Amino acid sequence: MQATLSSSTLTGTSASGRGSFDNLYLHDFARLAVGVPVCKVADPAYNAEQTALLLQQAASEGAAVVAFPELGLSSYTSDDLFHQRALLDGCEAALAHLLTVSRELPTIAIVGMPLRVEHRLFNCAVAFQRGRLLAVWPKTYLPNYGEFYEARQFNAADEALSTEIVLLGQQVLFGTRLVVAAEDFPLLRLHVEICEDVWTPIPPSSYAALAGATVLVNLSASNVTVGKAGYRHQLVAQQSARCLSAYVYTSAGAGESSTDLAWDGQAMIYENGSLLSEAERFVRRAQLLLADVDLERLSRERMRQTSFGDSVRHHAPLLKEFRTVSTPLGLDLQAPLALCRRVERFPYVPSDRTRRDDRCNEVFSIQVQALVQRLVSSGIHKLVVGISGGLDSTHALLVAARAMDLMGWPRSHILGVTMPGFATSTRTRDQAMRLMAAIGCEAREIDIRPSCQQMLADLGHPYAKGEAVYDVTFENVQAGERTSHLFRLANHTGALVLGTGDLSELALGWCTYGVGDHMSHYNVNASVPKTLIQYLVRWVAETEQLGPQGKTVLLDILGTEISPELVPQDGTSASGLQSTEAHIGPYELQDFNLFYTIRQGCSPAKIAFLARHAWGDRHQGDWPDGEHVRRNEYTLPEIKRVLRIFVQRFFKGSQFKRSCVPNAPKVGSGGSLSPRGDWRAPSDSEASVWLADLARIPD
């Protein structure tokens, strides 16, 4: 019986409207569980009762899978008692009891026990569900060094001749190359290995992942020694990352014999290198660990990373030996089941202060290094930057200043130019001048209103005749005049025009195409989203890299409403400025939408599900610290409204602007929209399928 991959296995079907929008399984998440019971040595009946309690609890919590420790029915430390018939019979009786308990439960359970096969003893993991045995995996690698003497009692998996066994009157597949697949949740494909297996150069789960397994389970006992817990984390994190999988790790806890060893009950669940959940160590009570794993993400990463497919091709003969056991989960998809998972409100900005500062430092360093290389390779040592007094140009100027410092060139090699137009406020003009003074660059002011007035007159625009017509032409004339001046200044002074537009603006098409803020000689901000730029500027301010006066102006800039300042006061915001976010939606939501679109490839419905989890209640979850943080919350209808703006602008109306962007460094794994980098898309695509999916979101 060989494993096969159907189209539904590759794409998933659970988000097709077969249940409640509020059920995590409808969005291709699967709840996984680890049970760490308190055991008694060589007491299978007691151990089965403790296991049954955790199994029932896992099922009541909506878990699809629950795993228990290695040799958990007997206890790992039974030593030569494993050769006693009474203990082995007791373990089979314990398994029979668990099968009875499981008859009405949809959860797939995996327990560890010794099994007699072909007159030999194997250390095994047994999977069962609804009273049916699904598969038995024997341990591949038996440690026989240090404190371990498993080869004294057990045989390794490759010594077995049988590929099927009869256990408790049921015929069940036996071997290491087995995958359990959920018929009604095709992205859930399960493989099990045991303890030492993951400590080897090529764990059995590596091949299982290539054969299609998305959830890898390790039943471990693993006594504790100093430093071992950290090493287990490294092993599991790296295996889940290399295999693009979820990895569920169990470990024996209280109750195992302390004759010569100690036990900490460490258990953890990882997804693609990221820790989702971890049990408390050294406790004398049973624990049930839960985590919701994004199986669609894992499937998509395997499709995206072509090296994974290359590995499948290289090992195809071995992978064809894998056998698949199918079983329906039969989960209740009509009932709401909330997500049990941390979803960052700001996916580009860590909420933890230390990690956030490290992120800011690294992003800033990447931008500076890239700009320095462009200056060196071009042989040009001067920059021209348009300074608006807003966030993006501020950050670009900070990067330019650091680049000059790194090269040992004077900051006077930077020509900062503020260019007031018809709607420039006194505040932003003042901030621009104060910023340039704090930086120490050359500062100029060019009033673009006369040249804009002339162009509007040449065009026959109503504004030139005194009419208050503030249309797109009116706005773009100003944006174009600013960019035209910058390029001619660069020609005149032997400099490069440094672009300032950010990733969020590119995603939403919020830039003036061609001769406008769309164009520059080089752009350091093009893959940095707006929410991260806010924290980059704040990081420079709070670390006082520009001194006390520089800190003050940077904080003033951060407190200014985001506006293109192209239309005179129109009452669209409390300040009277033309509000960007009033038009295109809050950047904090749009950056959330952007991340889950270009980095995760999620459908609009799934993005809305995640956004409500992250943004639906301001009192839940972690926030970046500081009084400046606006602790907003959004209802699902508001999330849907903003997401519709994103979908229409991103997929339908803006790609032509991204197809010809200037050179810019890729900064983060959240993506770049350069056609030479992460994102290649047709400029004339439709948004129909995304809008159709958006319609599945309740109003």
XYZ file of C-alpha atoms in Angstrom:
699
model
C 0.000 0.000 0.000
C 1.833 3.135 -1.178
C 1.107 6.701 -0.208
C -0.520 8.882 -2.821
C -0.993 12.650 -2.925
C -4.271 13.876 -4.322
C -4.883 17.451 -5.400
C -6.901 18.028 -2.246
C -3.891 16.927 -0.189
C -1.801 19.644 -1.759
C -4.321 22.470 -1.652
C -6.550 21.725 1.317
C -10.322 21.852 1.349
C -11.234 22.861 4.872
C -11.832 26.554 4.128
C -14.651 25.881 1.701
C -17.559 27.019 3.822
C -18.436 23.664 5.390
C -18.808 25.070 8.871
C -18.528 28.044 11.188
C -16.222 30.882 10.157
C -15.172 30.936 13.817
C -13.834 27.359 13.751
C -10.046 27.176 13.427
C -10.200 23.976 11.351
C -12.083 25.865 8.642
C -8.918 27.911 8.151
C -6.545 24.928 7.924
C -5.331 25.031 11.507
C -5.098 21.807 13.479
C -5.036 21.606 17.252
C -2.267 19.327 18.484
C -1.787 18.155 22.050
C 0.852 16.552 24.243
C -0.066 14.699 27.389
C 2.497 14.267 30.169
C 0.848 12.064 32.808
C 2.191 11.161 36.215
C 3.125 7.489 35.903
C 3.932 4.544 38.129
C 6.760 2.196 37.244
C 5.526 -1.123 35.820
C 1.848 -0.320 36.535
C 0.104 -0.351 33.112
C -3.430 -0.127 34.538
C -2.647 3.028 36.493
C -0.755 4.543 33.582
C -3.646 3.806 31.228
C -6.102 5.556 33.539
C -3.923 8.666 33.675
C -3.502 8.578 29.909
C -7.255 8.172 29.398
C -7.985 11.279 31.454
C -5.639 13.385 29.332
C -6.989 11.842 26.114
C -10.539 12.773 27.084
C -9.429 16.274 28.019
C -7.625 16.686 24.682
C -10.744 15.577 22.820
C -12.923 17.996 24.791
C -10.509 20.795 23.794
C -10.935 19.945 20.101
C -7.507 18.394 19.542
C -7.002 16.364 16.376
C -3.921 14.589 17.740
C -2.562 13.907 21.222
C 0.778 12.239 21.938
C 2.070 10.620 25.124
C 5.586 9.670 26.304
C 7.791 6.833 25.158
C 6.897 3.507 26.825
C 4.325 5.474 28.795
C 2.041 2.494 29.451
C 4.800 0.508 31.122
C 7.117 3.371 32.219
C 10.469 3.816 30.507
C 12.502 2.753 33.545
C 11.170 -0.799 33.781
C 14.547 -2.181 32.648
C 14.626 -6.013 32.738
C 10.986 -6.074 33.838
C 10.281 -5.642 30.127
C 11.024 -9.359 29.792
C 8.292 -10.264 32.274
C 5.133 -11.605 30.651
C 2.910 -10.071 33.319
C 4.095 -6.576 32.438
C 3.766 -7.138 28.685
C 0.272 -8.614 29.057
C -0.630 -5.711 31.317
C 0.460 -3.217 28.661
C -1.771 -4.852 26.053
C -4.662 -4.818 28.513
C -3.971 -1.114 29.136
C -4.083 -0.468 25.394
C -7.380 -2.365 25.152
C -8.805 -0.092 27.857
C -7.685 3.006 25.962
C -9.305 1.692 22.777
C -12.564 1.409 24.659
C -12.213 4.932 26.019
C -11.512 6.270 22.515
C -14.567 4.772 20.793
C -16.534 8.027 20.703
C -13.556 10.374 20.423
C -12.331 11.861 17.118
C -8.859 12.584 18.495
C -5.985 10.442 17.198
C -3.985 9.256 20.218
C -0.414 7.940 20.184
C 0.944 6.004 23.145
C 4.267 4.303 23.818
C 4.515 0.646 24.857
C 6.610 -2.505 24.492
C 5.299 -4.984 21.915
C 6.142 -8.608 21.204
C 6.567 -9.201 17.479
C 8.141 -12.332 15.959
C 9.311 -13.521 19.400
C 11.214 -10.280 19.878
C 10.529 -7.098 21.782
C 10.158 -3.669 20.162
C 9.836 -0.208 21.645
C 6.750 1.063 19.830
C 4.416 3.984 19.277
C 0.795 2.962 18.718
C -1.761 5.283 17.087
C -5.482 4.699 17.536
C -8.802 6.496 17.180
C -12.460 5.621 17.809
C -11.481 2.153 19.020
C -9.472 1.388 15.861
C -5.724 0.745 15.768
C -4.217 2.852 12.974
C -0.485 2.188 12.899
C 2.470 0.944 14.937
C 5.934 2.506 14.572
C 8.893 0.645 16.150
C 11.899 2.645 17.329
C 14.647 2.845 14.720
C 17.705 3.801 16.773
C 18.289 2.209 20.192
C 20.723 4.153 22.391
C 23.188 1.833 24.084
C 25.692 4.247 25.548
C 26.045 6.295 28.704
C 23.039 5.648 30.902
C 21.089 3.888 28.122
C 20.902 0.115 27.650
C 17.917 -0.261 25.341
C 19.564 -2.902 23.166
C 19.526 -5.144 26.250
C 15.732 -5.370 26.068
C 14.659 -4.213 22.591
C 15.297 -4.800 18.918
C 15.717 -2.035 16.348
C 13.000 -1.430 13.763
C 15.015 -2.708 10.808
C 15.322 -6.119 12.459
C 11.588 -6.744 12.070
C 10.382 -8.896 9.187
C 6.669 -8.189 9.517
C 5.000 -5.208 7.868
C 1.630 -5.951 9.481
C 0.827 -7.415 12.866
C -2.273 -8.567 14.721
C -2.751 -6.654 17.954
C -5.791 -7.056 20.197
C -7.523 -8.898 17.378
C -6.975 -6.076 14.866
C -4.664 -6.211 11.885
C -2.512 -3.068 11.829
C 0.386 -1.782 9.733
C 3.804 -2.078 11.391
C 7.010 -0.262 10.433
C 8.758 3.097 10.365
C 7.574 4.186 6.918
C 3.963 4.805 7.774
C 1.834 7.935 7.503
C -1.616 8.387 9.035
C -3.779 10.696 6.900
C -7.021 12.421 7.856
C -9.541 11.794 5.075
C -11.614 14.892 5.826
C -8.676 17.173 6.653
C -6.162 16.321 3.947
C -3.357 18.615 5.096
C -3.054 16.589 8.310
C -0.631 13.735 7.644
C 1.029 12.198 10.674
C 4.298 10.347 11.311
C 5.838 9.154 14.577
C 9.420 8.512 15.635
C 10.751 7.693 19.082
C 13.224 9.616 21.228
C 16.761 8.797 19.963
C 15.509 8.826 16.379
C 15.627 12.623 16.255
C 19.146 12.748 17.730
C 20.613 10.986 14.694
C 22.198 12.549 11.565
C 19.159 11.683 9.419
C 16.051 11.159 11.556
C 13.324 8.891 10.140
C 10.974 11.886 10.227
C 13.064 13.604 7.547
C 11.990 11.001 5.027
C 8.438 11.054 6.374
C 8.219 14.785 5.741
C 9.400 14.275 2.167
C 6.747 11.564 1.861
C 4.055 14.090 2.791
C 3.835 14.049 6.583
C 3.101 17.519 7.932
C 2.899 16.637 11.630
C 5.925 14.832 13.052
C 5.578 13.334 16.516
C 8.315 12.183 18.862
C 7.447 9.954 21.803
C 10.374 10.449 24.147
C 11.317 9.548 27.699
C 14.662 11.420 27.850
C 16.056 11.795 31.345
C 17.226 15.270 32.298
C 20.814 16.423 32.763
C 22.253 19.920 32.977
C 21.833 21.769 29.666
C 19.859 19.003 27.991
C 16.583 20.943 27.836
C 18.159 23.649 25.672
C 19.656 21.080 23.347
C 16.277 19.386 22.938
C 14.870 22.756 21.882
C 17.602 23.092 19.273
C 16.971 19.599 17.913
C 13.224 20.001 17.652
C 13.377 23.553 16.295
C 15.848 22.605 13.584
C 14.017 19.423 12.615
C 10.709 21.248 12.273
C 12.412 23.983 10.231
C 14.326 21.653 7.914
C 11.269 19.493 7.358
C 8.867 22.449 7.033
C 6.630 20.690 9.493
C 5.011 20.764 12.868
C 6.975 18.796 15.430
C 5.341 17.464 18.596
C 7.780 16.348 21.288
C 6.781 14.448 24.426
C 8.883 13.464 27.419
C 8.492 11.385 30.552
C 7.832 13.232 33.789
C 7.063 12.493 37.408
C 6.796 8.866 38.432
C 9.658 7.401 36.424
C 12.262 5.652 38.573
C 14.993 7.851 40.048
C 17.314 4.933 40.773
C 20.044 6.521 38.681
C 18.216 9.197 36.642
C 15.929 12.217 36.942
C 13.040 13.318 34.723
C 11.728 16.771 33.891
C 8.637 16.122 31.719
C 9.736 18.545 29.019
C 7.248 18.715 26.141
C 6.977 21.172 23.277
C 5.267 21.889 19.984
C 7.119 23.637 17.168
C 6.026 24.862 13.746
C 8.642 25.467 11.084
C 11.301 26.395 13.630
C 9.048 28.482 15.892
C 8.039 27.417 19.383
C 4.268 27.459 19.826
C 3.892 25.900 23.252
C 5.993 24.318 25.999
C 5.128 22.361 29.142
C 6.292 23.333 32.597
C 9.240 21.225 33.724
C 9.758 19.464 37.070
C 6.127 19.368 38.197
C 4.404 16.498 39.979
C 1.115 16.775 38.174
C -0.270 15.760 34.823
C -0.050 18.331 32.036
C -1.847 18.746 28.740
C -0.102 20.990 26.243
C -2.083 22.471 23.323
C -1.089 24.387 20.196
C -2.824 25.253 16.943
C -0.615 24.553 13.942
C -1.080 26.245 10.573
C -0.968 23.302 8.171
C -1.723 25.471 5.161
C 1.388 27.503 5.917
C 3.506 24.333 5.993
C 2.052 23.072 2.725
C 2.587 26.442 1.074
C 6.198 26.660 2.283
C 6.891 23.256 0.785
C 5.492 24.416 -2.545
C 7.428 27.678 -2.366
C 10.811 26.259 -1.406
C 11.879 24.377 -4.500
C 14.724 22.685 -2.621
C 12.096 20.684 -0.721
C 10.759 19.329 -4.007
C 14.315 18.609 -5.171
C 14.831 16.533 -2.038
C 11.662 14.561 -2.774
C 12.986 13.818 -6.248
C 16.397 12.753 -4.944
C 14.865 10.266 -2.481
C 11.912 9.115 -4.584
C 12.706 5.343 -4.517
C 12.763 5.295 -0.710
C 9.719 7.534 -0.369
C 7.652 5.187 -2.507
C 8.025 2.622 0.282
C 5.850 4.704 2.605
C 2.373 3.359 3.280
C -0.646 5.461 4.165
C -3.426 4.705 6.624
C -6.495 6.891 6.128
C -9.034 7.741 8.782
C -11.788 10.373 9.060
C -11.464 12.803 11.949
C -15.150 13.647 12.005
C -14.604 16.886 13.909
C -17.518 19.204 14.593
C -16.912 22.129 12.222
C -20.246 23.805 12.925
C -19.332 24.804 16.461
C -17.031 27.793 17.026
C -13.499 26.851 18.094
C -11.325 29.861 18.825
C -7.684 29.945 17.865
C -5.256 28.954 20.631
C -2.210 30.638 19.167
C -0.250 33.844 19.535
C -0.768 36.099 16.530
C 1.290 39.294 16.594
C -0.677 42.462 15.947
C 2.425 43.878 14.293
C 4.007 40.992 12.366
C 6.918 43.191 11.296
C 7.548 44.594 14.796
C 8.372 42.316 17.769
C 6.403 43.255 20.886
C 9.328 42.340 23.150
C 11.533 45.411 23.684
C 14.875 43.620 23.458
C 13.945 41.775 20.279
C 12.482 44.963 18.826
C 15.688 46.916 19.453
C 17.721 44.100 17.893
C 15.382 44.093 14.889
C 15.688 47.859 14.456
C 19.461 47.734 14.683
C 19.699 44.969 12.095
C 17.244 46.572 9.669
C 19.042 49.888 9.963
C 22.403 48.188 9.362
C 21.083 46.392 6.267
C 19.821 49.653 4.801
C 23.065 51.483 5.530
C 25.236 48.699 4.110
C 23.185 48.574 0.913
C 23.325 52.338 0.418
C 27.072 52.430 1.041
C 27.602 49.730 -1.578
C 25.552 51.690 -4.115
C 27.547 54.862 -3.428
C 30.853 53.020 -3.717
C 29.923 51.130 -6.875
C 28.542 54.245 -8.569
C 31.514 56.366 -7.636
C 29.107 59.069 -6.428
C 29.587 60.394 -2.908
C 26.612 62.738 -2.623
C 22.891 62.284 -2.035
C 19.801 64.384 -2.620
C 16.825 63.671 -0.362
C 13.390 65.292 -0.360
C 12.479 66.048 3.262
C 8.768 66.420 3.992
C 8.862 66.451 7.768
C 7.107 63.083 7.766
C 8.175 59.545 8.674
C 9.556 58.029 5.479
C 11.846 60.873 4.438
C 13.008 61.200 8.039
C 14.110 57.593 8.148
C 15.777 57.770 4.734
C 17.753 60.810 5.931
C 18.828 58.937 9.073
C 20.089 56.062 6.924
C 21.920 58.488 4.636
C 23.610 60.155 7.607
C 24.814 56.832 9.016
C 26.124 55.847 5.575
C 28.180 59.033 5.382
C 29.539 58.404 8.865
C 30.488 54.849 7.962
C 32.417 56.001 4.907
C 34.075 58.861 6.745
C 32.440 61.438 4.484
C 30.945 64.673 5.820
C 27.191 64.822 6.240
C 27.270 67.959 4.129
C 27.460 65.512 1.197
C 23.718 65.089 1.789
C 21.521 67.767 0.255
C 18.192 67.802 2.059
C 15.441 69.708 0.276
C 12.061 70.646 1.687
C 9.569 71.670 -0.986
C 6.376 73.238 0.375
C 3.312 73.010 -1.833
C -0.298 74.116 -1.681
C -1.098 72.126 1.488
C 2.192 72.006 3.369
C 1.611 72.743 7.041
C 3.734 74.990 9.189
C 4.360 72.038 11.483
C 5.866 69.704 8.881
C 7.935 72.474 7.290
C 9.335 73.360 10.698
C 10.043 69.695 11.458
C 11.884 69.283 8.158
C 14.163 72.242 8.884
C 14.837 71.157 12.471
C 15.594 67.626 11.341
C 18.115 68.726 8.733
C 19.779 70.943 11.308
C 20.046 68.023 13.739
C 21.508 65.795 11.034
C 24.000 68.434 9.932
C 23.339 68.067 6.197
C 23.064 70.851 3.659
C 19.491 72.179 3.819
C 17.544 73.953 1.119
C 13.954 75.052 0.634
C 12.325 75.240 -2.793
C 8.775 76.562 -3.031
C 7.161 74.450 -5.753
C 3.930 76.425 -5.881
C 4.995 78.793 -8.721
C 6.089 75.932 -10.992
C 2.972 73.919 -10.093
C 0.789 76.937 -10.825
C 2.422 77.273 -14.230
C 1.908 73.608 -15.055
C -1.719 73.691 -13.949
C -2.224 76.739 -16.169
C -0.531 74.953 -19.077
C -2.894 72.033 -18.557
C -5.943 74.272 -18.412
C -6.736 72.962 -14.920
C -9.625 74.732 -13.105
C -7.409 75.478 -10.093
C -5.305 77.813 -12.241
C -8.491 79.833 -12.763
C -9.194 80.084 -9.070
C -11.559 77.120 -8.725
C -11.155 74.846 -5.666
C -10.709 71.637 -7.675
C -8.401 69.217 -5.844
C -8.374 66.161 -8.072
C -5.679 63.566 -8.801
C -4.073 65.845 -11.377
C -3.815 68.595 -8.779
C -2.064 66.196 -6.407
C 0.223 64.581 -8.952
C 1.419 67.879 -10.368
C 2.872 68.651 -6.939
C 4.381 65.185 -6.467
C 5.855 65.335 -9.949
C 7.337 68.797 -9.432
C 9.068 67.671 -6.274
C 10.618 64.650 -7.956
C 11.598 66.645 -11.037
C 13.412 69.153 -8.864
C 15.225 66.399 -6.993
C 16.502 64.737 -10.158
C 17.669 68.018 -11.660
C 19.377 68.928 -8.397
C 21.108 65.558 -8.457
C 22.321 66.283 -12.008
C 23.469 69.727 -10.961
C 25.343 68.625 -7.829
C 26.664 65.225 -8.963
C 24.489 63.272 -6.553
C 22.060 60.345 -6.381
C 18.385 60.861 -5.558
C 17.574 58.777 -2.489
C 14.030 57.408 -2.533
C 11.909 57.406 0.594
C 8.697 55.465 -0.216
C 8.046 52.379 1.924
C 6.752 48.845 1.411
C 3.231 49.648 2.641
C 2.841 52.435 0.088
C 4.086 50.193 -2.730
C 1.610 47.494 -1.718
C -1.309 49.919 -1.801
C -0.099 51.854 -4.826
C 0.031 54.975 -2.650
C 2.634 56.763 -4.757
C 2.708 58.912 -7.875
C 3.867 56.842 -10.830
C 6.939 57.767 -12.866
C 7.825 61.404 -12.251
C 6.628 61.313 -8.662
C 7.609 59.729 -5.356
C 7.540 56.391 -7.190
C 10.963 57.107 -8.728
C 14.523 57.631 -7.437
C 18.072 56.521 -8.152
C 18.050 54.215 -5.110
C 15.484 53.570 -2.366
C 16.451 52.318 1.073
C 12.861 52.036 2.366
C 11.199 49.978 -0.357
C 10.964 46.752 1.665
C 10.353 48.346 5.068
C 6.659 48.610 6.064
C 5.219 51.733 7.626
C 4.700 50.199 11.074
C 8.372 49.206 11.237
C 9.576 52.605 10.020
C 7.697 54.174 12.928
C 9.670 52.030 15.357
C 12.958 52.553 13.532
C 12.592 56.313 13.919
C 11.549 55.893 17.553
C 14.539 53.623 18.188
C 16.920 56.291 16.844
C 15.158 58.877 19.006
C 15.129 56.878 22.227
C 18.773 55.847 21.867
C 19.543 59.570 21.336
C 21.668 58.938 18.261
C 20.984 62.540 17.213
C 21.338 64.009 20.685
C 18.597 65.636 22.806
C 17.484 68.134 20.141
C 17.374 65.433 17.491
C 15.332 63.238 19.817
C 12.784 66.020 20.281
C 12.237 66.600 16.573
C 12.018 62.859 15.873
C 9.332 62.452 18.533
C 7.465 65.427 17.058
C 7.569 63.775 13.638
C 6.271 60.525 15.127
C 3.370 62.449 16.636
C 2.329 63.964 13.299
C -0.638 62.531 11.414
C 0.383 60.686 8.254
C -0.557 62.859 5.280
C 0.690 63.524 1.742
C -0.162 67.187 2.303
C -1.250 67.713 -1.298
C -4.810 68.950 -0.785
C -5.598 72.092 1.263
C -7.536 71.619 4.488
C -10.559 69.524 3.672
C -11.811 68.473 7.066
C -11.051 64.774 6.590
C -9.180 64.620 9.892
C -9.203 66.270 13.280
C -6.084 68.234 12.362
C -7.586 69.465 9.115
C -4.881 67.649 7.156
C -5.513 65.312 4.258
C -5.453 61.993 6.140
C -3.801 59.041 4.404
C -5.305 56.459 6.748
C -8.804 57.874 6.328
C -8.465 57.058 2.632
C -6.620 53.723 2.553
C -7.268 52.372 6.048
C -5.091 52.136 9.178
C -1.518 51.143 8.380
C -1.462 48.786 11.357
C -4.206 46.720 9.706
C -2.871 47.119 6.181
C 0.587 45.942 7.224
C -1.059 42.928 8.869
C -2.894 42.236 5.594
C 0.302 42.742 3.628
C 2.360 40.296 5.694
C -0.181 37.495 5.496
C -0.638 38.088 1.770
C 2.929 38.244 0.476
C 4.724 36.195 3.138
C 2.074 33.626 4.032
C -0.070 33.618 0.881
C -3.258 33.464 2.952
C -6.731 33.932 1.530
C -8.668 37.058 2.588
C -10.989 34.975 4.769
C -8.081 33.503 6.680
C -6.431 36.914 7.048
C -9.675 38.269 8.518
C -9.872 35.298 10.907
C -6.330 35.988 12.087
C -6.845 39.750 12.222
C -9.870 39.423 14.471
C -7.892 37.108 16.746
C -5.080 39.672 16.916
C -7.062 42.927 16.874
C -10.536 42.041 18.119
C -9.870 42.743 21.793
C -7.346 45.343 22.931
C -7.102 43.639 26.328
C -5.864 40.335 24.895
C -2.354 39.552 23.679
C 0.899 41.473 23.828
C 1.478 45.068 22.800
C 4.734 46.894 22.162
C 5.437 48.941 25.271
C 5.240 52.710 25.516
C 2.624 55.404 25.979
C 2.776 56.169 22.260
C 1.144 52.856 21.333
C -2.490 53.361 20.314
C -4.229 50.290 21.666
C -6.855 50.030 18.971
C -9.304 47.211 18.420
C -11.372 46.412 15.346
C -14.614 44.580 14.725
C -14.850 41.947 12.013
C -16.886 44.258 9.698
C -14.206 46.956 10.007
C -11.461 44.396 9.357
C -13.373 43.265 6.285
C -13.786 46.845 5.034
C -10.076 47.605 5.307
C -9.166 44.251 3.803
C -11.380 44.988 0.800
C -9.394 48.186 0.208
C -6.193 46.171 0.365
C -7.407 43.447 -1.992
C -8.653 45.894 -4.602
C -5.578 48.088 -4.524
C -2.979 45.319 -4.218
C -4.278 42.781 -6.736
C -6.087 44.983 -9.217
C -4.768 48.508 -9.412
C -1.146 48.833 -8.316
C 1.072 46.138 -9.787
C 2.135 48.297 -12.755
C 3.834 50.613 -10.266
C 5.702 47.727 -8.655
C 6.817 46.268 -11.984
C 9.353 49.055 -12.513
C 10.537 50.159 -9.087
C 14.087 51.453 -8.494
C 16.749 49.254 -6.933
C 16.334 48.735 -3.191
C 17.625 46.222 -0.623
C 15.404 43.454 0.657
C 15.304 43.859 4.415
C 13.102 41.144 5.914
C 11.505 37.772 5.258
C 8.164 39.583 5.242
C 8.863 40.210 1.606
C 9.972 42.647 -1.024
C 7.744 43.779 -3.867
C 10.534 44.207 -6.370
C 9.984 42.270 -9.624
C 13.653 41.288 -9.338
C 13.104 39.797 -5.897
C 10.200 38.216 -4.044
C 7.265 39.377 -6.117
C 6.632 38.788 -9.805
C 3.068 39.449 -10.898
C 1.241 40.627 -14.022
C 0.300 44.285 -14.114
C -3.129 43.528 -15.604
C -4.381 40.814 -13.247
C -7.891 40.689 -11.828
C -8.894 40.648 -8.161
C -12.025 38.522 -8.669
C -10.967 35.389 -6.784
C -9.770 37.392 -3.773
C -12.950 39.453 -3.702
C -15.014 36.266 -3.935
C -13.153 34.837 -0.967
C -13.656 38.106 0.893
C -17.395 37.570 0.542
C -17.138 34.529 2.850
C -16.316 36.809 5.771
C -19.427 37.503 7.874
C -20.567 41.135 7.969
